[in-house]
Short mmCIF file of N, CA and C in Angstrom, two decimals:
data_model
loop_
_atom_site.label_atom_id
_atom_site.label_comp_id
_atom_site.label_asym_id
_atom_site.label_seq_id
_atom_site.Cartn_x
_atom_site.Cartn_y
_atom_site.Cartn_z
N TYR A 170 -34.80 21.23 3.47
CA TYR A 170 -33.65 20.33 3.47
C TYR A 170 -33.88 19.19 2.48
N ALA A 171 -32.84 18.87 1.75
CA ALA A 171 -32.93 17.79 0.77
C ALA A 171 -32.72 16.45 1.47
N LEU A 172 -33.45 15.47 1.03
CA LEU A 172 -33.30 14.12 1.55
C LEU A 172 -32.20 13.42 0.77
N LEU A 173 -31.16 12.99 1.45
CA LEU A 173 -30.05 12.31 0.81
C LEU A 173 -30.08 10.84 1.21
N LEU A 174 -30.24 9.98 0.25
CA LEU A 174 -30.26 8.55 0.51
C LEU A 174 -28.83 8.02 0.53
N THR A 175 -28.55 7.13 1.44
CA THR A 175 -27.22 6.55 1.54
C THR A 175 -27.28 5.06 1.28
N ASP A 176 -26.11 4.49 1.00
CA ASP A 176 -26.06 3.04 0.79
C ASP A 176 -25.95 2.34 2.14
N SER A 177 -25.72 1.03 2.09
CA SER A 177 -25.70 0.25 3.33
C SER A 177 -24.55 0.63 4.27
N LYS A 178 -23.52 1.28 3.73
CA LYS A 178 -22.39 1.70 4.55
C LYS A 178 -22.55 3.14 5.04
N GLY A 179 -23.69 3.75 4.73
CA GLY A 179 -23.92 5.12 5.15
C GLY A 179 -23.27 6.16 4.26
N GLN A 180 -22.81 5.75 3.08
CA GLN A 180 -22.15 6.67 2.16
C GLN A 180 -23.14 7.17 1.12
N LEU A 181 -22.90 8.38 0.62
CA LEU A 181 -23.72 8.91 -0.45
C LEU A 181 -23.43 8.13 -1.72
N PRO A 182 -24.43 7.95 -2.56
CA PRO A 182 -24.19 7.25 -3.83
C PRO A 182 -23.32 8.10 -4.76
N ILE A 183 -22.72 7.46 -5.73
CA ILE A 183 -21.91 8.16 -6.72
C ILE A 183 -22.82 9.13 -7.49
N ASP A 184 -22.28 10.28 -7.84
CA ASP A 184 -23.03 11.30 -8.59
C ASP A 184 -23.48 10.71 -9.93
N ALA A 185 -24.70 11.01 -10.35
CA ALA A 185 -25.27 10.47 -11.59
C ALA A 185 -24.43 10.84 -12.81
N ASN A 186 -23.90 12.06 -12.85
CA ASN A 186 -23.07 12.48 -13.98
C ASN A 186 -21.76 11.70 -14.03
N VAL A 187 -21.18 11.45 -12.87
CA VAL A 187 -19.94 10.68 -12.80
C VAL A 187 -20.20 9.24 -13.22
N LEU A 188 -21.30 8.68 -12.78
CA LEU A 188 -21.64 7.31 -13.17
C LEU A 188 -21.87 7.20 -14.68
N THR A 189 -22.57 8.16 -15.25
CA THR A 189 -22.81 8.16 -16.70
C THR A 189 -21.48 8.23 -17.45
N LYS A 190 -20.57 9.08 -16.99
CA LYS A 190 -19.25 9.20 -17.62
C LYS A 190 -18.48 7.90 -17.50
N LEU A 191 -18.51 7.28 -16.33
CA LEU A 191 -17.82 6.00 -16.13
C LEU A 191 -18.34 4.95 -17.10
N ARG A 192 -19.64 4.85 -17.20
CA ARG A 192 -20.23 3.85 -18.11
C ARG A 192 -19.90 4.15 -19.57
N ASP A 193 -19.90 5.42 -19.93
CA ASP A 193 -19.52 5.80 -21.30
C ASP A 193 -18.08 5.42 -21.60
N LEU A 194 -17.19 5.65 -20.64
CA LEU A 194 -15.78 5.31 -20.84
C LEU A 194 -15.58 3.80 -20.98
N VAL A 195 -16.33 3.02 -20.23
CA VAL A 195 -16.23 1.56 -20.34
C VAL A 195 -16.77 1.12 -21.70
N ARG A 196 -17.94 1.60 -22.06
CA ARG A 196 -18.59 1.16 -23.31
C ARG A 196 -17.89 1.66 -24.56
N ASN A 197 -17.47 2.92 -24.57
CA ASN A 197 -16.96 3.52 -25.80
C ASN A 197 -15.44 3.45 -25.95
N LEU A 198 -14.71 3.51 -24.84
CA LEU A 198 -13.25 3.47 -24.90
C LEU A 198 -12.66 2.20 -24.31
N SER A 199 -13.52 1.31 -23.82
CA SER A 199 -13.09 0.03 -23.24
C SER A 199 -12.11 0.21 -22.08
N ILE A 200 -12.32 1.25 -21.28
CA ILE A 200 -11.47 1.47 -20.12
C ILE A 200 -11.97 0.59 -18.98
N THR A 201 -11.11 -0.33 -18.55
CA THR A 201 -11.49 -1.24 -17.47
C THR A 201 -10.50 -1.22 -16.31
N ASP A 202 -9.42 -0.48 -16.44
CA ASP A 202 -8.44 -0.36 -15.37
C ASP A 202 -8.91 0.71 -14.39
N THR A 203 -8.98 0.36 -13.11
CA THR A 203 -9.54 1.28 -12.12
C THR A 203 -8.68 2.54 -11.94
N ASP A 204 -7.37 2.41 -11.98
CA ASP A 204 -6.52 3.59 -11.83
C ASP A 204 -6.67 4.55 -13.01
N THR A 205 -6.74 4.00 -14.21
CA THR A 205 -6.96 4.82 -15.40
C THR A 205 -8.33 5.49 -15.33
N MET A 206 -9.33 4.74 -14.91
CA MET A 206 -10.67 5.29 -14.80
C MET A 206 -10.71 6.41 -13.77
N ARG A 207 -10.05 6.22 -12.66
CA ARG A 207 -10.01 7.25 -11.61
C ARG A 207 -9.41 8.55 -12.16
N THR A 208 -8.36 8.44 -12.97
CA THR A 208 -7.74 9.61 -13.58
C THR A 208 -8.71 10.33 -14.51
N TYR A 209 -9.40 9.57 -15.35
CA TYR A 209 -10.38 10.15 -16.27
C TYR A 209 -11.52 10.83 -15.50
N LEU A 210 -12.02 10.18 -14.46
CA LEU A 210 -13.13 10.74 -13.69
C LEU A 210 -12.71 12.00 -12.94
N LYS A 211 -11.51 11.99 -12.38
CA LYS A 211 -11.02 13.18 -11.68
C LYS A 211 -10.95 14.37 -12.64
N ASP A 212 -10.41 14.13 -13.82
CA ASP A 212 -10.32 15.18 -14.83
C ASP A 212 -11.72 15.66 -15.24
N TYR A 213 -12.64 14.73 -15.42
CA TYR A 213 -14.02 15.06 -15.79
C TYR A 213 -14.68 15.95 -14.74
N VAL A 214 -14.55 15.57 -13.49
CA VAL A 214 -15.17 16.35 -12.41
C VAL A 214 -14.58 17.76 -12.37
N GLN A 215 -13.27 17.86 -12.46
CA GLN A 215 -12.61 19.15 -12.29
C GLN A 215 -12.71 20.06 -13.51
N THR A 216 -12.85 19.49 -14.71
CA THR A 216 -12.87 20.33 -15.91
C THR A 216 -14.23 20.45 -16.57
N SER A 217 -15.12 19.50 -16.31
CA SER A 217 -16.43 19.54 -16.97
C SER A 217 -17.58 19.84 -16.01
N LEU A 218 -17.59 19.19 -14.87
CA LEU A 218 -18.71 19.39 -13.94
C LEU A 218 -18.63 20.70 -13.16
N PHE A 219 -17.43 21.11 -12.82
CA PHE A 219 -17.27 22.30 -11.98
C PHE A 219 -16.42 23.35 -12.69
N THR A 220 -16.87 23.78 -13.85
CA THR A 220 -16.12 24.76 -14.62
C THR A 220 -16.24 26.17 -14.04
N ARG A 221 -17.37 26.47 -13.44
CA ARG A 221 -17.59 27.83 -12.92
C ARG A 221 -17.45 27.92 -11.40
N SER A 222 -17.29 26.83 -10.76
CA SER A 222 -17.12 26.84 -9.31
C SER A 222 -16.00 25.87 -8.94
N SER A 223 -15.56 25.96 -7.73
CA SER A 223 -14.47 25.08 -7.32
C SER A 223 -14.99 23.66 -7.14
N ALA A 224 -14.17 22.72 -7.55
CA ALA A 224 -14.53 21.31 -7.46
C ALA A 224 -14.55 20.88 -5.99
N PRO A 225 -15.32 19.84 -5.68
CA PRO A 225 -15.35 19.33 -4.31
C PRO A 225 -13.99 18.75 -3.93
N PRO A 226 -13.75 18.60 -2.63
CA PRO A 226 -12.47 18.03 -2.20
C PRO A 226 -12.32 16.58 -2.68
N LEU A 227 -11.09 16.15 -2.86
CA LEU A 227 -10.82 14.79 -3.34
C LEU A 227 -11.34 13.73 -2.39
N SER A 228 -11.63 14.09 -1.16
CA SER A 228 -12.17 13.14 -0.19
C SER A 228 -13.66 12.89 -0.39
N ASN A 229 -14.32 13.65 -1.24
CA ASN A 229 -15.75 13.50 -1.49
C ASN A 229 -15.98 12.33 -2.44
N GLN A 230 -16.37 11.20 -1.88
CA GLN A 230 -16.53 9.98 -2.69
C GLN A 230 -17.74 10.01 -3.61
N ARG A 231 -18.59 10.96 -3.45
CA ARG A 231 -19.71 11.12 -4.38
C ARG A 231 -19.18 11.50 -5.77
N PHE A 232 -18.12 12.30 -5.80
CA PHE A 232 -17.53 12.74 -7.06
C PHE A 232 -16.21 12.04 -7.38
N TYR A 233 -15.54 11.53 -6.36
CA TYR A 233 -14.29 10.81 -6.53
C TYR A 233 -14.44 9.44 -5.86
N PRO A 234 -15.12 8.50 -6.53
CA PRO A 234 -15.40 7.21 -5.91
C PRO A 234 -14.13 6.41 -5.60
N SER A 235 -14.27 5.53 -4.62
CA SER A 235 -13.15 4.69 -4.20
C SER A 235 -12.79 3.68 -5.29
N HIS A 236 -11.63 3.08 -5.12
CA HIS A 236 -11.15 2.05 -6.04
C HIS A 236 -12.19 0.92 -6.17
N SER A 237 -12.70 0.46 -5.04
CA SER A 237 -13.65 -0.67 -5.07
C SER A 237 -14.99 -0.26 -5.71
N THR A 238 -15.42 0.97 -5.50
CA THR A 238 -16.66 1.44 -6.13
C THR A 238 -16.48 1.51 -7.64
N ILE A 239 -15.36 2.04 -8.08
CA ILE A 239 -15.09 2.10 -9.53
C ILE A 239 -15.05 0.70 -10.11
N TYR A 240 -14.35 -0.20 -9.44
CA TYR A 240 -14.27 -1.59 -9.90
C TYR A 240 -15.66 -2.20 -10.04
N ASN A 241 -16.50 -2.01 -9.03
CA ASN A 241 -17.85 -2.59 -9.06
C ASN A 241 -18.69 -2.04 -10.20
N TYR A 242 -18.59 -0.74 -10.45
CA TYR A 242 -19.36 -0.16 -11.55
C TYR A 242 -18.82 -0.58 -12.91
N ILE A 243 -17.50 -0.72 -13.03
CA ILE A 243 -16.94 -1.23 -14.28
C ILE A 243 -17.45 -2.65 -14.53
N TYR A 244 -17.39 -3.48 -13.51
CA TYR A 244 -17.84 -4.86 -13.63
C TYR A 244 -19.32 -4.93 -14.01
N SER A 245 -20.16 -4.13 -13.35
CA SER A 245 -21.60 -4.17 -13.65
C SER A 245 -21.89 -3.66 -15.06
N THR A 246 -21.13 -2.69 -15.51
CA THR A 246 -21.31 -2.18 -16.88
C THR A 246 -20.92 -3.24 -17.90
N LEU A 247 -19.81 -3.93 -17.65
CA LEU A 247 -19.40 -4.99 -18.55
C LEU A 247 -20.41 -6.15 -18.55
N ALA A 248 -20.96 -6.47 -17.40
CA ALA A 248 -21.93 -7.55 -17.29
C ALA A 248 -23.21 -7.22 -18.06
N GLU A 249 -23.59 -5.94 -18.08
CA GLU A 249 -24.78 -5.51 -18.83
C GLU A 249 -24.62 -5.72 -20.32
N GLN A 250 -23.39 -5.70 -20.80
CA GLN A 250 -23.11 -5.82 -22.23
C GLN A 250 -23.16 -7.26 -22.73
N LEU A 251 -23.18 -8.20 -21.81
CA LEU A 251 -23.19 -9.62 -22.21
C LEU A 251 -24.53 -10.06 -22.72
#
C-alpha cells in the first residue's frame, strides 16, 4: 500500500504535474484568473495527463483543485517572482 500524505484538512495534495502546469501558465502566459486557470488545468488533465486512460472524476481535487487552492498557488507563484 502506498502512503498518501494529506494536508491539514485531510485532503490529498495537488498532483505534481498539475502544479507544474499551473506554475508554467502563471510564469509564461501570465494567467492569474482562477476561472481561466481552472479551464486550462481541466483541459490539461483530460488531454495530456490521461490520454490513454479515462480521466479522474471532476470531484477529484488532486487533479481538479478548488478555486481557493488555485488562487493560493497562483499567489505563491507570483510571490516567488518578486
